[in-house]
Amino acid sequence: MTFRIAALLALLALPALAKSEKSRVVQKALRHSVRVEVLVRGKVERTASGVVVATDGDTSFVLTNEHVVQREGLSGTASFQVVVERPRLHRLPARVIAEGKVPDEDLALLAVYGETLAPAQLASEEHVDVGDDVVVIGAPYGRALSVSSGIVSQLELDEQDPRVQRAMKTDAPIGYGASGGGVFDVPSGRLVGLVEGYRTAKVAFGGLSKDEFSFDVPMPGETFLSPPFKIRAFVIRAGIGKLAGLREGSVMAGAAPLAAPIARGQ
């Protein structure tokens, strides 16, 4: 009798312990994701998100947006650090080692020193299509990493060569500060995109004293992403393709014209 009761209790507990495919992808993706902080004179002046894509000893490489690390708009000389949240919250110094050119290739690579972080597996072109389920990890407004979900809502291909992915969108909602956030496929957990930005609609209404109030609302389906083709091409030209598990010939030669030459060091 005691055995039967124990077995019944164990069966009743199974649903609570079971994880959905999406939940498992999210838990892995959170370990691949970091916050990016741009500092001027020791104070945080800009925040964004990033994804670990490769490691080399105790140096880790984080992919983010070029518009995140651009010096324009900063009040002085910039330095960079990433905030790792899992398994424990801490900060690590970083340096920009590769940059694309906005708007054609809004990608940049940070080298993070002193710790081997968990890299994400990069998806290839055939791993993504319109309608695929995805989760997006970002750090809106510089706060803790958060998760949203949706589908791949658009995939723009080159007119001359349909194998070349030019742009990509998702309907997963994001907010300011999620730039550079990773987009992960469900159920594989591969990195299929990187958030570049989003389009907003301005909502305005008048107050009682004829004052007008307005705010911006992200438009569904208008979150812009770097697709796998651009990510893989950038990583290879940045010189860490092998570290990221990519072969030099795994991206077609057509990738080269997508961006200006990458600037090394800082």
Short mmCIF file of C-alpha atoms in Angstrom, two decimals:
data_model
loop_
_atom_site.label_atom_id
_atom_site.label_comp_id
_atom_site.label_asym_id
_atom_site.label_seq_id
_atom_site.Cartn_x
_atom_site.Cartn_y
_atom_site.Cartn_z
CA MET A 1 0.00 0.00 0.00
CA THR A 2 2.79 2.42 0.91
CA PHE A 3 4.50 1.67 -2.42
CA ARG A 4 1.30 2.37 -4.38
CA ILE A 5 0.78 5.69 -2.62
CA ALA A 6 4.37 6.72 -3.29
CA ALA A 7 4.05 5.75 -6.96
CA LEU A 8 0.80 7.73 -7.29
CA LEU A 9 2.37 10.80 -5.70
CA ALA A 10 5.32 10.53 -8.10
CA LEU A 11 2.98 10.40 -11.10
CA LEU A 12 1.05 13.42 -9.85
CA ALA A 13 4.33 15.35 -9.55
CA LEU A 14 5.46 14.67 -13.14
CA PRO A 15 3.58 17.53 -14.85
CA ALA A 16 5.14 20.03 -12.46
CA LEU A 17 8.64 18.73 -13.18
CA ALA A 18 8.24 18.38 -16.93
CA LYS A 19 9.67 21.19 -19.09
CA SER A 20 8.25 22.25 -22.42
CA GLU A 21 10.54 22.45 -25.44
CA LYS A 22 10.29 26.24 -25.33
CA SER A 23 11.21 26.34 -21.64
CA ARG A 24 14.29 24.17 -22.24
CA VAL A 25 15.42 26.44 -25.09
CA VAL A 26 14.93 29.53 -22.91
CA GLN A 27 17.03 28.12 -20.05
CA LYS A 28 19.91 27.36 -22.44
CA ALA A 29 19.55 30.67 -24.30
CA LEU A 30 19.78 32.66 -21.06
CA ARG A 31 23.24 31.16 -20.45
CA HIS A 32 24.33 32.19 -23.94
CA SER A 33 23.10 35.77 -23.46
CA VAL A 34 24.65 38.80 -21.75
CA ARG A 35 24.02 42.47 -21.23
CA VAL A 36 26.38 44.95 -22.88
CA GLU A 37 27.30 48.21 -21.13
CA VAL A 38 29.07 51.15 -22.78
CA LEU A 39 30.83 53.32 -20.20
CA VAL A 40 32.21 56.85 -20.39
CA ARG A 41 34.37 58.01 -17.47
CA GLY A 42 33.27 54.94 -15.53
CA LYS A 43 29.53 55.58 -15.87
CA VAL A 44 27.11 53.56 -17.98
CA GLU A 45 26.02 55.69 -20.93
CA ARG A 46 24.47 53.06 -23.19
CA THR A 47 23.08 49.56 -22.63
CA ALA A 48 22.22 46.72 -24.98
CA SER A 49 22.31 42.95 -25.32
CA GLY A 50 24.65 40.34 -26.77
CA VAL A 51 25.18 36.63 -27.44
CA VAL A 52 28.27 34.51 -26.77
CA VAL A 53 29.25 32.83 -30.06
CA ALA A 54 32.72 31.38 -29.41
CA THR A 55 35.46 30.87 -26.81
CA ASP A 56 39.24 30.55 -26.85
CA GLY A 57 40.65 29.56 -23.47
CA ASP A 58 39.39 32.12 -20.96
CA THR A 59 38.48 34.61 -23.71
CA SER A 60 34.87 34.65 -24.88
CA PHE A 61 33.48 36.36 -27.98
CA VAL A 62 30.17 38.23 -27.82
CA LEU A 63 28.14 39.25 -30.86
CA THR A 64 26.15 42.50 -30.64
CA ASN A 65 25.14 45.41 -32.92
CA GLU A 66 27.50 47.90 -34.51
CA HIS A 67 25.15 50.74 -33.54
CA VAL A 68 25.67 49.69 -29.91
CA VAL A 69 29.45 50.19 -29.99
CA GLN A 70 29.54 53.22 -32.31
CA ARG A 71 31.24 56.23 -30.73
CA GLU A 72 28.83 58.78 -32.20
CA GLY A 73 26.58 60.30 -29.57
CA LEU A 74 28.82 59.46 -26.63
CA SER A 75 30.10 62.22 -24.36
CA GLY A 76 33.67 60.90 -24.24
CA THR A 77 35.98 57.94 -24.80
CA ALA A 78 34.12 54.66 -24.42
CA SER A 79 35.01 51.46 -22.60
CA PHE A 80 32.97 48.27 -22.62
CA GLN A 81 31.89 45.52 -20.27
CA VAL A 82 29.40 42.68 -20.33
CA VAL A 83 27.08 41.65 -17.53
CA VAL A 84 26.78 37.88 -17.08
CA GLU A 85 23.63 36.87 -15.21
CA ARG A 86 23.86 33.08 -15.08
CA PRO A 87 24.92 31.13 -13.12
CA ARG A 88 25.80 34.25 -11.07
CA LEU A 89 25.61 37.98 -11.68
CA HIS A 90 28.98 39.60 -12.43
CA ARG A 91 30.74 41.95 -14.88
CA LEU A 92 33.68 41.33 -17.20
CA PRO A 93 35.81 43.79 -19.22
CA ALA A 94 35.44 43.68 -23.00
CA ARG A 95 37.05 45.14 -26.11
CA VAL A 96 35.65 45.72 -29.59
CA ILE A 97 37.63 43.59 -32.05
CA ALA A 98 35.44 43.64 -35.19
CA GLU A 99 32.83 45.98 -36.62
CA GLY A 100 30.45 45.90 -39.56
CA LYS A 101 28.94 48.91 -41.26
CA VAL A 102 25.42 50.22 -40.59
CA PRO A 103 22.93 49.69 -42.15
CA ASP A 104 24.17 46.85 -44.36
CA GLU A 105 25.82 44.86 -41.57
CA ASP A 106 24.79 46.05 -38.11
CA LEU A 107 27.08 43.62 -36.29
CA ALA A 108 30.05 43.96 -33.95
CA LEU A 109 32.19 41.52 -31.99
CA LEU A 110 33.46 41.93 -28.42
CA ALA A 111 36.29 39.96 -26.84
CA VAL A 112 35.53 39.30 -23.17
CA TYR A 113 38.47 38.43 -20.94
CA GLY A 114 38.81 36.26 -17.86
CA GLU A 115 36.06 33.67 -18.21
CA THR A 116 34.88 30.90 -20.53
CA LEU A 117 31.21 31.61 -21.18
CA ALA A 118 28.69 29.26 -22.82
CA PRO A 119 28.60 29.83 -26.61
CA ALA A 120 25.45 29.42 -28.69
CA GLN A 121 25.38 27.15 -31.73
CA LEU A 122 25.01 29.18 -34.93
CA ALA A 123 22.24 28.17 -37.30
CA SER A 124 22.85 27.88 -41.03
CA GLU A 125 20.62 29.27 -43.77
CA GLU A 126 18.56 26.09 -44.15
CA HIS A 127 17.71 26.11 -40.43
CA VAL A 128 15.34 29.09 -40.64
CA ASP A 129 12.13 29.81 -42.53
CA VAL A 130 9.04 31.98 -42.23
CA GLY A 131 6.68 30.66 -39.56
CA ASP A 132 9.38 29.04 -37.40
CA ASP A 133 8.91 29.36 -33.64
CA VAL A 134 11.55 31.49 -31.90
CA VAL A 135 12.35 33.01 -28.52
CA VAL A 136 14.15 36.34 -28.13
CA ILE A 137 16.44 37.16 -25.21
CA GLY A 138 17.15 40.82 -24.50
CA ALA A 139 17.83 43.32 -21.74
CA PRO A 140 15.27 46.11 -22.18
CA TYR A 141 16.24 49.41 -20.53
CA GLY A 142 19.43 47.85 -19.17
CA ARG A 143 17.57 45.68 -16.70
CA ALA A 144 17.76 41.91 -16.23
CA LEU A 145 17.52 39.64 -19.26
CA SER A 146 13.95 38.97 -20.32
CA VAL A 147 12.28 36.63 -22.80
CA SER A 148 9.64 37.05 -25.48
CA SER A 149 8.45 34.61 -28.11
CA GLY A 150 6.91 34.59 -31.56
CA ILE A 151 7.62 33.40 -35.08
CA VAL A 152 9.85 34.37 -37.97
CA SER A 153 7.48 36.75 -39.74
CA GLN A 154 9.59 37.68 -42.77
CA LEU A 155 12.74 36.48 -44.54
CA GLU A 156 14.06 38.68 -47.34
CA LEU A 157 16.18 36.94 -49.99
CA ASP A 158 18.47 38.45 -52.58
CA GLU A 159 16.82 38.86 -56.01
CA GLN A 160 19.89 37.63 -57.89
CA ASP A 161 20.73 34.75 -55.57
CA PRO A 162 17.88 33.39 -53.39
CA ARG A 163 20.44 31.56 -51.21
CA VAL A 164 21.58 34.94 -49.82
CA GLN A 165 19.49 36.18 -46.88
CA ARG A 166 19.35 39.98 -46.79
CA ALA A 167 17.02 40.64 -43.84
CA MET A 168 14.66 39.00 -41.39
CA LYS A 169 11.81 39.95 -39.04
CA THR A 170 9.98 38.47 -36.06
CA ASP A 171 6.70 39.34 -34.38
CA ALA A 172 8.19 38.71 -30.92
CA PRO A 173 7.81 41.98 -28.95
CA ILE A 174 10.96 43.71 -27.69
CA GLY A 175 11.84 47.04 -26.06
CA TYR A 176 14.61 49.63 -26.02
CA GLY A 177 17.88 48.00 -24.96
CA ALA A 178 17.18 44.65 -26.62
CA SER A 179 19.44 45.54 -29.57
CA GLY A 180 21.97 42.74 -30.02
CA GLY A 181 19.67 40.24 -28.35
CA GLY A 182 19.70 36.66 -29.59
CA VAL A 183 16.84 35.00 -31.48
CA PHE A 184 16.82 31.25 -30.84
CA ASP A 185 14.99 28.53 -32.73
CA VAL A 186 12.51 26.27 -30.96
CA PRO A 187 13.14 23.37 -30.45
CA SER A 188 16.81 23.24 -31.61
CA GLY A 189 18.02 26.22 -29.55
CA ARG A 190 20.30 27.43 -32.38
CA LEU A 191 20.98 31.14 -32.82
CA VAL A 192 18.98 32.08 -35.94
CA GLY A 193 19.07 35.87 -35.69
CA LEU A 194 20.24 38.95 -33.84
CA VAL A 195 17.98 41.90 -33.01
CA GLU A 196 18.89 45.08 -34.89
CA GLY A 197 15.92 47.31 -34.02
CA TYR A 198 12.18 47.73 -34.29
CA ARG A 199 9.60 50.06 -35.81
CA THR A 200 7.21 51.93 -33.54
CA ALA A 201 3.90 53.70 -33.94
CA LYS A 202 3.29 56.97 -32.09
CA VAL A 203 0.11 57.01 -30.03
CA ALA A 204 -1.07 60.51 -29.06
CA PHE A 205 -4.07 61.82 -27.13
CA GLY A 206 -5.11 65.14 -25.70
CA GLY A 207 -5.24 65.96 -22.00
CA LEU A 208 -7.97 67.83 -20.13
CA SER A 209 -6.04 71.09 -20.46
CA LYS A 210 -5.54 70.57 -24.24
CA ASP A 211 -2.04 69.27 -23.67
CA GLU A 212 -1.10 66.39 -25.92
CA PHE A 213 0.50 63.24 -24.59
CA SER A 214 2.19 60.67 -26.76
CA PHE A 215 4.20 57.47 -26.50
CA ASP A 216 5.76 54.96 -28.90
CA VAL A 217 4.43 51.43 -29.24
CA PRO A 218 6.44 48.68 -30.98
CA MET A 219 4.64 47.46 -34.11
CA PRO A 220 3.88 43.72 -34.25
CA GLY A 221 5.99 41.90 -36.82
CA GLU A 222 8.37 44.84 -37.22
CA THR A 223 11.35 43.69 -35.17
CA PHE A 224 14.36 43.65 -37.53
CA LEU A 225 16.99 40.91 -37.32
CA SER A 226 20.33 39.93 -38.82
CA PRO A 227 19.67 36.52 -40.44
CA PRO A 228 21.96 33.45 -40.23
CA PHE A 229 23.67 34.26 -43.54
CA LYS A 230 24.93 37.64 -42.31
CA ILE A 231 25.89 36.34 -38.86
CA ARG A 232 27.94 33.45 -40.22
CA ALA A 233 29.66 35.60 -42.86
CA PHE A 234 30.56 38.24 -40.27
CA VAL A 235 31.90 35.70 -37.76
CA ILE A 236 34.10 34.07 -40.41
CA ARG A 237 35.52 37.38 -41.65
CA ALA A 238 36.13 38.44 -38.04
CA GLY A 239 38.56 35.52 -37.81
CA ILE A 240 36.72 33.34 -35.26
CA GLY A 241 34.83 31.08 -37.65
CA LYS A 242 36.70 27.95 -36.58
CA LEU A 243 36.21 28.79 -32.89
CA ALA A 244 32.48 29.15 -33.58
CA GLY A 245 32.37 25.75 -35.28
CA LEU A 246 32.16 27.11 -38.84
CA ARG A 247 34.12 26.09 -41.90
CA GLU A 248 35.63 28.85 -44.05
CA GLY A 249 33.69 27.62 -47.09
CA SER A 250 30.39 27.29 -45.21
CA VAL A 251 29.26 30.76 -46.32
CA MET A 252 29.06 31.56 -50.01
CA ALA A 253 31.39 34.07 -51.60
CA GLY A 254 28.38 36.34 -52.09
CA ALA A 255 28.62 37.31 -48.43
CA ALA A 256 31.61 39.61 -48.90
CA PRO A 257 29.81 42.55 -50.60
CA LEU A 258 27.29 42.79 -47.75
CA ALA A 259 29.61 44.88 -45.58
CA ALA A 260 32.60 47.14 -45.58
CA PRO A 261 35.92 45.68 -44.37
CA ILE A 262 35.87 44.90 -40.67
CA ALA A 263 37.85 47.25 -38.46
CA ARG A 264 40.17 45.41 -36.09
CA GLY A 265 41.00 46.46 -32.55
CA GLN A 266 40.22 49.58 -30.59
#
